[in-house]
């Protein structure tokens, strides 16, 4: 048996070196990048940075698909992958921009590595973030002329307003509200905050305190932070409803007619008024004789003027008629009145006035009670007319005329009716007329008439009142002379220059905004005097004044114009 020795072993370390090969493409850190950029971003604004690496160790260069380093308003840096807005004027008018980015290696890893160049792509979606830099605008505000019928129930539709905001998202979402007028309790209108539907908040009376036109201001507020506002002011016309019947100026007409009056003679004029407008207030007169139809053969009435005219010679002592005043409404309203005509002897002579018409007599609207207005004379009779202010609102005034007769002879005169009643002077017709009559003491009393015209003159007793008071905004950085708002004041005096309004910035150390704003004296437009920086001060209080154009007639005014001041906050 052969004895063998165990096998011997040995170890050695073998180092194997591999040669690098350019066989890997660059890899982006993410396939989709989603940066945000403000819509008002300026040139060279940073958008994002894309990152890519190559496992071969190659250098990576970036660009846009197609090999360019610019795409639209965007540029990319080849080495760093930084994407910016270009250096020219920027206009980001889309919601988003999509950019296709490439990463390309250079084969620097190995010998002949640049023989094969590898590329990869990623997508950059740039979302444009809206900035709340536009306030809501009522583009059609100047065309709003809504009408509401008086007596319409609460909640009746008026108009649908609409404001637009060019911002996106919540910055462009608008909600509506009613701006309450100064010193006004409650609002006369409401608005749906979402739809802009304006509805009534009361029942209007055109002939009452509401008047023919009512102003309303609607505000639109966006939902940005901070929010921006826009306003629209317009006038609502209260249209007439035939809710007032005609009203005669006497409860009964009694008149003497000469027995020998000729055919065609104007015997008596009846007069009725109707507070309604247009056809609802246009009156037509008709004549009837309910107690004795034969009386109607002697008289006729002019339907427009109300004159009763003789159409047949008189042959009886008394005639009884009835006049009906109807308006032209649908359906019409009417009133009637009795007319009694007494025939007098042809030999009896009525008293004569020294004038048939007195005036016009001018009195100021603030005349005190008991002031002498005029003296009218009839031979031995002296009449004094006195005015009494009844405190009617400024759009109408009333003057009562009372005639007191003093006889120089032994026999006092006898009135055929009491001449005592109001003369109403309308806004567009400030001359009032009153017919006065006196009788003689004959067996058959005859009367004659004279007309007194009274003209009411305006005095400067109204203060300009601002129609609204707003908190306004102005963007920082706006140039000097930028319009901020426009104030408006109304003076209810009836004549110029009492109702002329001019505007001034109050020159007072307490007026914080006097050095920062100026106002157009004629239009009330407020403009900036400086370029504002919101970081220095965010709000200013500005006090402006409205003055009328004549010395005031109010007590203790020192003959200075009337004025009113609101405070604006900006």
Coordinates of C-alpha atoms in Angstrom, one line a residue:
X1 CA 0.0 0.0 0.0
X2 CA 1.4 3.3 -1.1
X3 CA 1.1 6.2 1.3
X4 CA 0.3 9.4 -0.4
X5 CA 0.8 12.9 1.0
X6 CA -2.4 15.2 1.2
X7 CA -2.7 17.6 -1.7
X8 CA -1.4 21.1 -1.1
X9 CA -3.4 24.3 -2.1
X10 CA -2.5 27.9 -2.5
X11 CA -4.5 31.2 -3.0
X12 CA -3.9 34.3 -5.0
X13 CA -5.8 37.6 -5.5
X14 CA -6.7 38.4 -9.1
X15 CA -7.8 42.0 -9.8
X16 CA -10.0 42.3 -12.9
X17 CA -10.4 45.9 -14.3
X18 CA -13.5 46.7 -16.5
X19 CA -13.5 49.5 -19.0
X20 CA -16.4 52.0 -18.6
X21 CA -18.8 52.3 -21.5
X22 CA -21.3 55.2 -22.2
X23 CA -24.4 53.0 -22.1
X24 CA -26.6 54.9 -19.6
X25 CA -29.0 57.8 -20.3
X26 CA -29.5 60.7 -17.9
X27 CA -32.4 60.3 -15.4
X28 CA -34.5 63.3 -14.2
X29 CA -35.3 63.5 -10.5
X30 CA -39.0 63.5 -11.5
X31 CA -40.9 63.1 -14.7
X32 CA -43.3 66.0 -14.1
X33 CA -42.5 69.3 -12.5
X34 CA -45.4 71.6 -11.4
X35 CA -44.1 75.0 -10.3
X36 CA -46.4 78.1 -9.7
X37 CA -45.8 81.6 -11.0
X38 CA -47.8 84.8 -10.2
X39 CA -49.6 86.3 -13.1
X40 CA -47.9 89.6 -12.6
X41 CA -44.4 88.1 -12.4
X42 CA -41.7 90.2 -14.1
X43 CA -38.7 89.5 -16.3
X44 CA -36.1 86.9 -15.2
X45 CA -38.4 85.5 -12.5
X46 CA -37.3 82.1 -11.3
X47 CA -39.7 79.3 -12.3
X48 CA -38.1 76.1 -11.1
X49 CA -34.9 74.0 -11.4
X50 CA -34.9 70.6 -13.1
X51 CA -32.3 67.9 -11.9
X52 CA -30.9 65.0 -13.9
X53 CA -28.0 62.6 -13.3
X54 CA -26.1 60.1 -15.5
X55 CA -24.8 56.8 -13.9
X56 CA -21.9 56.7 -16.3
X57 CA -20.7 59.9 -14.7
X58 CA -21.2 62.0 -17.8
X59 CA -21.8 65.7 -17.6
X60 CA -25.5 66.6 -18.3
X61 CA -26.7 69.5 -20.3
X62 CA -30.3 70.8 -20.3
X63 CA -32.5 72.3 -23.0
X64 CA -36.0 72.3 -24.4
X65 CA -37.1 69.7 -26.9
X66 CA -35.7 70.7 -30.3
X67 CA -32.4 71.8 -28.9
X68 CA -33.2 75.4 -28.0
X69 CA -32.6 77.0 -24.6
X70 CA -35.7 79.2 -25.0
X71 CA -39.4 78.3 -25.4
X72 CA -41.9 81.1 -25.6
X73 CA -41.4 83.4 -22.5
X74 CA -39.2 80.8 -20.7
X75 CA -35.4 80.1 -20.9
X76 CA -33.3 77.3 -19.4
X77 CA -29.7 77.3 -18.3
X78 CA -27.8 74.4 -19.9
X79 CA -25.5 73.6 -17.0
X80 CA -27.7 74.2 -14.0
X81 CA -31.2 73.3 -15.3
X82 CA -32.6 76.6 -13.9
X83 CA -35.7 77.7 -15.7
X84 CA -36.7 81.5 -15.7
X85 CA -38.9 83.9 -17.5
X86 CA -37.0 85.7 -20.2
X87 CA -35.7 89.3 -19.7
X88 CA -38.2 91.0 -21.9
X89 CA -41.8 92.2 -21.3
X90 CA -43.9 89.4 -19.7
X91 CA -47.6 88.6 -20.5
X92 CA -48.8 85.5 -18.7
X93 CA -52.3 85.3 -20.1
X94 CA -52.9 81.5 -19.8
X95 CA -53.8 79.4 -16.8
X96 CA -50.8 77.1 -17.4
X97 CA -47.8 76.5 -19.7
X98 CA -46.3 73.1 -20.6
X99 CA -42.6 72.9 -21.3
X100 CA -40.8 69.7 -22.6
X101 CA -37.3 69.6 -21.2
X102 CA -34.4 67.4 -22.3
X103 CA -31.3 66.2 -20.5
X104 CA -28.3 65.1 -22.7
X105 CA -25.1 63.4 -21.6
X106 CA -21.7 64.3 -23.2
X107 CA -19.9 60.9 -23.2
X108 CA -17.1 62.3 -21.0
X109 CA -17.1 59.1 -19.0
X110 CA -14.9 57.1 -21.3
X111 CA -12.9 56.9 -24.4
X112 CA -15.0 57.4 -27.5
X113 CA -18.0 58.0 -25.1
X114 CA -19.2 60.8 -27.2
X115 CA -19.8 58.4 -30.1
X116 CA -23.3 57.7 -28.7
X117 CA -25.2 60.6 -27.0
X118 CA -28.1 59.7 -24.7
X119 CA -31.1 62.0 -23.9
X120 CA -34.1 61.8 -21.7
X121 CA -37.2 64.1 -21.3
X122 CA -39.4 65.5 -18.6
X123 CA -42.4 67.8 -18.6
X124 CA -42.6 71.1 -16.7
X125 CA -46.2 72.3 -16.2
X126 CA -46.1 76.0 -15.1
X127 CA -49.3 77.0 -13.3
X128 CA -50.1 80.7 -13.4
X129 CA -51.4 81.9 -10.0
X130 CA -54.0 84.7 -10.1
X131 CA -53.3 88.0 -8.2
X132 CA -56.3 90.0 -7.0
X133 CA -55.4 93.2 -8.9
X134 CA -58.7 93.9 -10.6
X135 CA -61.8 95.2 -8.8
X136 CA -65.4 94.3 -10.0
X137 CA -66.8 96.6 -12.7
X138 CA -70.4 97.2 -13.6
X139 CA -69.9 97.6 -17.4
X140 CA -73.6 98.3 -18.1
X141 CA -74.2 100.6 -15.2
X142 CA -74.8 103.6 -17.4
X143 CA -77.7 101.7 -19.1
X144 CA -79.6 101.0 -16.0
X145 CA -83.0 102.8 -16.0
X146 CA -85.4 100.5 -14.2
X147 CA -89.0 101.3 -13.3
X148 CA -91.2 100.2 -10.5
X149 CA -94.9 100.7 -10.3
X150 CA -96.1 102.5 -7.2
X151 CA -98.0 100.2 -4.9
X152 CA -96.1 97.2 -6.1
X153 CA -95.8 94.6 -3.3
X154 CA -92.6 94.3 -1.2
X155 CA -90.2 92.1 -3.0
X156 CA -91.1 93.1 -6.6
X157 CA -88.3 92.7 -9.1
X158 CA -86.5 95.9 -10.2
X159 CA -83.4 94.9 -12.3
X160 CA -80.7 92.4 -12.5
X161 CA -77.2 94.0 -12.1
X162 CA -74.0 92.4 -13.2
X163 CA -70.4 93.1 -12.4
X164 CA -67.4 91.4 -13.9
X165 CA -63.9 90.8 -12.3
X166 CA -61.0 89.9 -14.6
X167 CA -59.3 88.0 -11.9
X168 CA -59.4 84.2 -11.7
X169 CA -60.8 81.8 -9.0
X170 CA -62.0 83.4 -5.8
X171 CA -60.4 86.7 -6.8
X172 CA -62.9 87.0 -9.6
X173 CA -66.0 85.7 -7.7
X174 CA -68.4 88.6 -7.0
X175 CA -71.0 89.1 -4.3
X176 CA -73.5 91.9 -4.3
X177 CA -74.9 94.2 -1.6
X178 CA -76.9 97.4 -1.2
X179 CA -75.0 100.5 0.0
X180 CA -77.2 102.3 2.6
X181 CA -77.5 106.0 2.1
X182 CA -76.4 108.4 4.9
X183 CA -79.0 109.1 7.5
X184 CA -81.3 106.5 6.0
X185 CA -83.1 104.0 8.2
X186 CA -83.1 100.7 6.4
X187 CA -82.9 100.3 2.7
X188 CA -85.6 100.7 0.1
X189 CA -84.2 97.9 -2.0
X190 CA -82.5 94.5 -1.5
X191 CA -80.2 92.5 -3.8
X192 CA -79.5 88.8 -4.1
X193 CA -75.8 88.5 -3.2
X194 CA -75.2 85.8 -5.8
X195 CA -77.4 86.7 -8.7
X196 CA -77.5 90.5 -8.6
X197 CA -81.4 90.5 -8.7
X198 CA -82.5 93.8 -7.1
X199 CA -86.0 93.8 -5.5
X200 CA -88.1 96.3 -3.6
X201 CA -87.9 96.4 0.2
X202 CA -91.1 98.6 0.6
X203 CA -94.3 99.7 -1.1
X204 CA -93.7 103.0 -2.9
X205 CA -96.1 105.9 -3.1
X206 CA -95.2 108.2 -6.0
X207 CA -97.3 111.1 -4.6
X208 CA -95.9 110.6 -1.1
X209 CA -92.4 111.0 0.4
X210 CA -90.8 108.6 -2.1
X211 CA -91.4 110.9 -5.1
X212 CA -90.9 110.1 -8.8
X213 CA -87.3 108.9 -8.6
X214 CA -85.4 106.9 -6.0
X215 CA -81.6 106.5 -6.1
X216 CA -79.9 103.2 -5.3
X217 CA -76.3 102.1 -5.1
X218 CA -75.2 98.5 -5.5
X219 CA -71.8 97.3 -4.4
X220 CA -69.9 94.3 -5.9
X221 CA -67.2 92.7 -3.7
X222 CA -64.8 90.0 -4.9
X223 CA -63.7 87.2 -2.6
X224 CA -59.9 87.9 -2.7
X225 CA -57.9 88.7 0.4
X226 CA -57.9 91.6 0.7
X227 CA -61.1 92.0 -1.3
X228 CA -61.7 94.7 -3.8
X229 CA -65.0 96.5 -4.4
X230 CA -66.9 98.3 -7.3
X231 CA -70.1 100.3 -7.1
X232 CA -72.9 101.2 -9.4
X233 CA -75.4 104.0 -8.7
X234 CA -78.6 104.4 -10.7
X235 CA -82.1 105.8 -10.4
X236 CA -85.3 103.9 -10.2
X237 CA -88.4 105.6 -11.6
X238 CA -91.6 105.1 -9.6
X239 CA -94.3 104.9 -12.3
X240 CA -97.7 106.2 -11.7
X241 CA -100.8 104.2 -10.8
X242 CA -104.2 105.8 -11.0
X243 CA -104.7 105.8 -7.2
X244 CA -105.8 109.4 -6.7
X245 CA -109.3 110.7 -7.8
X246 CA -109.8 114.3 -9.1
X247 CA -110.5 116.9 -6.4
X248 CA -112.5 120.0 -7.0
X249 CA -111.3 123.3 -5.4
X250 CA -114.8 123.9 -4.0
X251 CA -117.4 121.6 -2.3
X252 CA -120.1 123.5 -4.2
X253 CA -120.2 126.2 -6.8
X254 CA -122.8 129.0 -6.5
X255 CA -122.8 131.7 -9.1
X256 CA -125.1 134.7 -10.2
X257 CA -125.9 135.0 -13.9
X258 CA -127.3 138.1 -15.5
X259 CA -130.7 137.5 -17.0
X260 CA -129.7 139.1 -20.3
X261 CA -126.5 137.2 -20.7
X262 CA -125.9 136.4 -24.3
X263 CA -125.4 133.0 -25.9
X264 CA -121.8 131.9 -25.7
X265 CA -121.0 133.7 -22.5
X266 CA -118.6 132.0 -20.1
X267 CA -120.7 131.6 -16.9
X268 CA -118.4 129.8 -14.5
X269 CA -115.2 127.9 -14.5
X270 CA -115.0 124.7 -12.4
X271 CA -111.5 123.4 -11.5
X272 CA -110.4 120.0 -10.3
X273 CA -106.8 118.7 -9.8
X274 CA -105.4 115.2 -9.8
X275 CA -102.1 114.3 -8.2
X276 CA -101.5 111.4 -10.6
X277 CA -99.3 111.8 -13.6
X278 CA -99.8 111.7 -17.4
X279 CA -103.2 110.3 -18.4
X280 CA -103.9 109.3 -14.8
X281 CA -103.9 113.0 -13.9
X282 CA -105.5 114.5 -17.1
X283 CA -109.0 115.7 -16.4
X284 CA -112.1 115.8 -18.6
X285 CA -115.3 117.6 -17.5
X286 CA -118.9 116.5 -18.3
X287 CA -122.1 118.2 -17.4
X288 CA -125.5 116.8 -16.2
X289 CA -128.7 118.0 -14.6
X290 CA -130.0 115.2 -12.3
X291 CA -132.7 117.3 -10.6
X292 CA -134.1 118.8 -13.7
X293 CA -132.8 117.4 -17.1
X294 CA -134.3 120.5 -18.9
X295 CA -131.6 122.6 -17.2
X296 CA -129.0 120.9 -19.4
X297 CA -130.6 122.6 -22.5
X298 CA -129.3 126.0 -21.4
X299 CA -125.6 125.2 -20.6
X300 CA -122.7 123.2 -21.9
X301 CA -119.2 122.7 -20.5
X302 CA -115.8 122.8 -22.3
X303 CA -114.4 119.4 -21.5
X304 CA -110.7 120.5 -21.2
X305 CA -111.0 123.9 -19.5
X306 CA -114.1 123.4 -17.2
X307 CA -115.8 126.6 -18.4
X308 CA -119.6 126.4 -18.3
X309 CA -121.0 128.3 -21.3
X310 CA -124.5 129.6 -22.0
X311 CA -126.1 128.1 -25.1
X312 CA -129.8 129.3 -24.7
X313 CA -131.4 132.5 -23.3
X314 CA -132.3 132.2 -19.6
X315 CA -135.9 132.2 -18.7
X316 CA -136.0 130.9 -15.1
X317 CA -134.6 132.1 -11.7
X318 CA -132.4 129.1 -10.8
X319 CA -130.6 126.3 -12.5
X320 CA -129.0 123.3 -10.8
X321 CA -126.3 121.4 -12.6
X322 CA -123.7 118.7 -11.7
X323 CA -120.2 118.6 -13.1
X324 CA -118.2 115.3 -13.3
X325 CA -114.4 115.4 -13.5
X326 CA -112.9 112.2 -14.8
X327 CA -109.3 111.4 -15.4
X328 CA -108.0 109.4 -18.4
X329 CA -106.7 106.5 -16.4
X330 CA -107.6 102.8 -17.0
X331 CA -110.0 102.5 -15.3
X332 CA -110.7 106.2 -14.8
X333 CA -111.3 107.8 -11.4
X334 CA -113.8 110.6 -11.0
X335 CA -115.5 113.1 -8.7
X336 CA -118.5 115.4 -9.1
X337 CA -119.7 118.6 -7.7
X338 CA -123.0 120.6 -7.6
X339 CA -123.3 123.9 -9.5
X340 CA -126.1 126.3 -8.6
X341 CA -126.7 129.2 -11.0
X342 CA -129.0 132.1 -9.8
X343 CA -130.4 134.5 -12.4
X344 CA -130.3 138.2 -11.3
X345 CA -132.0 141.3 -12.7
X346 CA -130.3 142.9 -15.6
X347 CA -130.5 146.3 -13.9
X348 CA -128.6 145.3 -10.9
X349 CA -124.9 146.2 -11.2
X350 CA -122.1 144.2 -9.6
X351 CA -119.3 145.9 -7.7
X352 CA -116.2 146.7 -9.6
X353 CA -112.6 146.1 -8.8
X354 CA -109.9 148.6 -9.6
X355 CA -108.0 145.8 -11.4
X356 CA -109.1 142.4 -12.7
X357 CA -105.7 140.9 -12.1
X358 CA -103.3 141.7 -9.3
X359 CA -99.7 140.6 -9.5
X360 CA -97.6 138.7 -10.0
X361 CA -96.7 139.5 -6.3
X362 CA -93.3 138.1 -5.3
X363 CA -92.8 136.8 -1.8
X364 CA -89.8 134.9 -0.5
X365 CA -90.4 131.3 0.5
X366 CA -89.3 131.9 4.1
X367 CA -91.8 134.7 4.7
X368 CA -93.0 134.9 8.3
X369 CA -96.6 134.2 9.3
X370 CA -98.8 137.3 9.0
X371 CA -96.7 139.2 6.5
X372 CA -98.6 141.5 4.2
X373 CA -98.6 140.2 0.7
X374 CA -100.9 142.6 -1.3
X375 CA -103.7 145.1 -1.1
X376 CA -106.6 144.8 -3.6
X377 CA -109.2 147.6 -3.8
X378 CA -112.8 147.9 -4.9
X379 CA -114.1 151.5 -4.7
X380 CA -114.9 151.8 -0.9
X381 CA -113.5 148.3 -0.1
X382 CA -109.9 147.6 0.9
X383 CA -108.7 144.0 1.0
X384 CA -105.5 142.7 2.5
X385 CA -104.0 139.4 1.5
X386 CA -101.8 137.7 4.0
X387 CA -99.4 134.7 3.5
X388 CA -99.0 131.8 5.9
X389 CA -96.2 129.2 5.5
X390 CA -97.7 125.8 6.0
X391 CA -94.4 124.0 6.2
X392 CA -94.8 121.9 3.1
X393 CA -91.6 120.1 1.9
X394 CA -89.2 122.0 -0.4
X395 CA -90.6 120.6 -3.7
X396 CA -93.9 122.4 -3.0
X397 CA -95.0 125.4 -1.0
X398 CA -98.4 126.5 0.1
X399 CA -99.7 130.1 0.7
X400 CA -103.0 130.7 2.3
X401 CA -104.8 133.9 1.3
X402 CA -107.4 135.4 3.6
X403 CA -109.4 138.4 2.3
X404 CA -110.6 140.9 5.0
X405 CA -112.9 143.6 3.6
X406 CA -113.3 147.0 5.2
X407 CA -116.2 149.2 4.0
X408 CA -116.0 153.0 4.2
X409 CA -119.8 153.3 3.9
X410 CA -122.4 152.3 6.4
X411 CA -123.3 148.9 4.8
X412 CA -120.7 146.1 5.1
X413 CA -120.3 143.9 2.0
X414 CA -121.5 140.3 2.0
X415 CA -119.3 137.5 0.7
X416 CA -120.8 134.9 -1.6
X417 CA -118.3 132.3 -0.3
X418 CA -115.4 132.1 2.1
X419 CA -112.2 133.0 0.2
X420 CA -109.8 131.1 2.3
X421 CA -107.7 128.2 1.1
X422 CA -104.2 127.1 0.0
X423 CA -102.4 128.0 -3.2
X424 CA -100.0 125.3 -4.1
X425 CA -96.9 126.2 -6.0
X426 CA -95.3 123.3 -7.9
X427 CA -91.6 122.8 -8.5
X428 CA -91.9 123.8 -12.2
X429 CA -94.7 126.4 -11.8
X430 CA -94.1 128.8 -8.9
X431 CA -97.0 131.2 -9.6
X432 CA -100.2 130.6 -7.7
X433 CA -103.5 132.3 -8.5
X434 CA -106.5 133.0 -6.2
X435 CA -109.9 134.3 -7.3
X436 CA -111.5 136.7 -4.7
X437 CA -115.1 137.7 -4.9
X438 CA -117.3 140.3 -3.2
X439 CA -121.1 141.0 -3.3
X440 CA -123.1 144.2 -3.3
X441 CA -126.1 144.8 -1.0
X442 CA -128.7 145.0 -3.7
X443 CA -132.0 143.1 -3.5
X444 CA -130.3 140.6 -5.8
X445 CA -126.8 140.5 -4.7
X446 CA -124.2 140.5 -7.5
X447 CA -120.6 139.6 -7.2
X448 CA -117.4 140.4 -9.2
X449 CA -114.1 138.6 -9.1
X450 CA -110.5 139.6 -9.2
X451 CA -107.4 137.3 -9.5
X452 CA -104.4 137.6 -7.3
X453 CA -101.2 136.0 -8.6
X454 CA -98.5 135.1 -6.0
X455 CA -95.0 134.1 -7.0
X456 CA -92.9 132.2 -4.5
X457 CA -89.2 133.1 -4.7
X458 CA -86.5 130.7 -3.7
X459 CA -84.1 131.5 -0.9
X460 CA -80.8 129.7 -0.1
X461 CA -81.9 127.7 2.9
X462 CA -81.0 124.2 1.8
X463 CA -77.7 122.5 2.7
X464 CA -75.8 120.4 0.0
X465 CA -76.2 116.8 1.0
X466 CA -73.9 114.1 -0.1
X467 CA -75.6 111.2 -1.8
X468 CA -73.3 108.5 -0.6
X469 CA -70.1 107.9 1.5
X470 CA -67.8 105.2 0.4
X471 CA -64.6 103.5 1.5
X472 CA -62.4 103.7 -1.7
X473 CA -59.2 102.0 -2.7
X474 CA -56.2 103.0 -4.7
X475 CA -53.4 100.7 -5.8
X476 CA -49.9 101.5 -4.4
X477 CA -47.5 102.8 -7.1
X478 CA -50.3 104.4 -9.2
X479 CA -49.1 107.7 -10.8
X480 CA -50.0 111.1 -9.4
X481 CA -53.4 112.3 -10.8
X482 CA -55.0 108.8 -10.6
X483 CA -58.8 109.1 -10.0
X484 CA -59.9 107.5 -6.7
X485 CA -63.6 108.3 -6.6
X486 CA -66.2 110.9 -7.4
X487 CA -68.4 112.4 -4.6
X488 CA -71.8 113.9 -5.4
X489 CA -73.9 116.3 -3.4
X490 CA -77.4 117.6 -4.1
X491 CA -78.8 121.0 -3.1
X492 CA -82.6 121.0 -3.0
X493 CA -82.9 124.8 -3.5
X494 CA -85.0 125.6 -6.6
X495 CA -82.9 128.2 -8.4
X496 CA -79.4 128.9 -9.5
X497 CA -77.0 129.8 -7.9
X498 CA -78.7 128.7 -4.7
X499 CA -78.5 125.1 -5.9
X500 CA -75.0 125.2 -7.5
X501 CA -72.6 122.9 -5.8
X502 CA -68.8 123.1 -5.6
X503 CA -66.4 120.7 -3.9
X504 CA -63.3 121.4 -1.7
X505 CA -60.8 119.5 0.3
X506 CA -61.2 120.7 3.9
X507 CA -58.1 122.8 4.8
X508 CA -57.7 121.7 8.4
X509 CA -54.9 120.1 10.5
X510 CA -57.4 117.4 11.4
X511 CA -57.9 116.4 7.8
X512 CA -55.4 113.6 7.4
X513 CA -55.7 113.3 3.6
X514 CA -55.6 117.0 2.6
X515 CA -51.9 116.8 1.4
X516 CA -52.4 113.5 -0.4
X517 CA -55.6 114.1 -2.5
X518 CA -57.1 116.9 -4.5
X519 CA -60.7 117.4 -5.8
X520 CA -62.2 118.9 -9.0
X521 CA -64.3 121.8 -7.7
X522 CA -67.0 121.3 -10.4
X523 CA -67.3 117.5 -10.8
X524 CA -66.3 116.2 -7.3
X525 CA -63.7 113.8 -8.8
X526 CA -60.9 113.0 -6.3
X527 CA -57.4 112.5 -7.5
X528 CA -54.1 111.4 -5.9
X529 CA -51.3 114.0 -5.3
X530 CA -48.6 111.5 -4.4
X531 CA -47.5 108.0 -5.3
X532 CA -48.7 105.8 -2.4
X533 CA -46.7 103.0 -0.7
X534 CA -49.0 100.7 1.2
X535 CA -46.1 99.5 3.5
X536 CA -45.7 103.1 4.8
X537 CA -49.4 103.7 5.4
X538 CA -52.4 101.6 4.5
X539 CA -55.3 104.0 4.8
X540 CA -56.1 107.7 4.8
X541 CA -59.1 109.6 6.0
X542 CA -60.1 112.5 3.7
X543 CA -62.7 115.1 4.6
X544 CA -64.3 117.0 1.7
X545 CA -66.8 119.9 1.7
X546 CA -69.7 120.8 -0.7
X547 CA -70.7 124.5 -0.8
X548 CA -73.6 126.0 -2.6
X549 CA -73.3 129.1 -4.7
X550 CA -74.9 132.0 -2.8
X551 CA -75.0 133.5 0.7
X552 CA -77.1 131.4 3.1
X553 CA -80.5 132.5 4.2
X554 CA -80.3 130.3 7.3
X555 CA -80.1 132.1 10.7
X556 CA -76.6 132.9 12.0
X557 CA -75.0 131.9 8.8
X558 CA -72.9 135.1 8.4
X559 CA -74.0 135.3 4.8
X560 CA -71.6 132.4 3.9
X561 CA -72.7 129.7 1.5
X562 CA -74.3 126.6 3.0
X563 CA -72.0 123.6 3.1
X564 CA -71.9 119.9 4.1
X565 CA -69.0 117.6 4.8
X566 CA -68.6 113.8 4.7
X567 CA -65.5 111.9 5.5
X568 CA -64.0 109.5 2.9
X569 CA -61.8 106.5 3.8
X570 CA -59.2 105.3 1.4

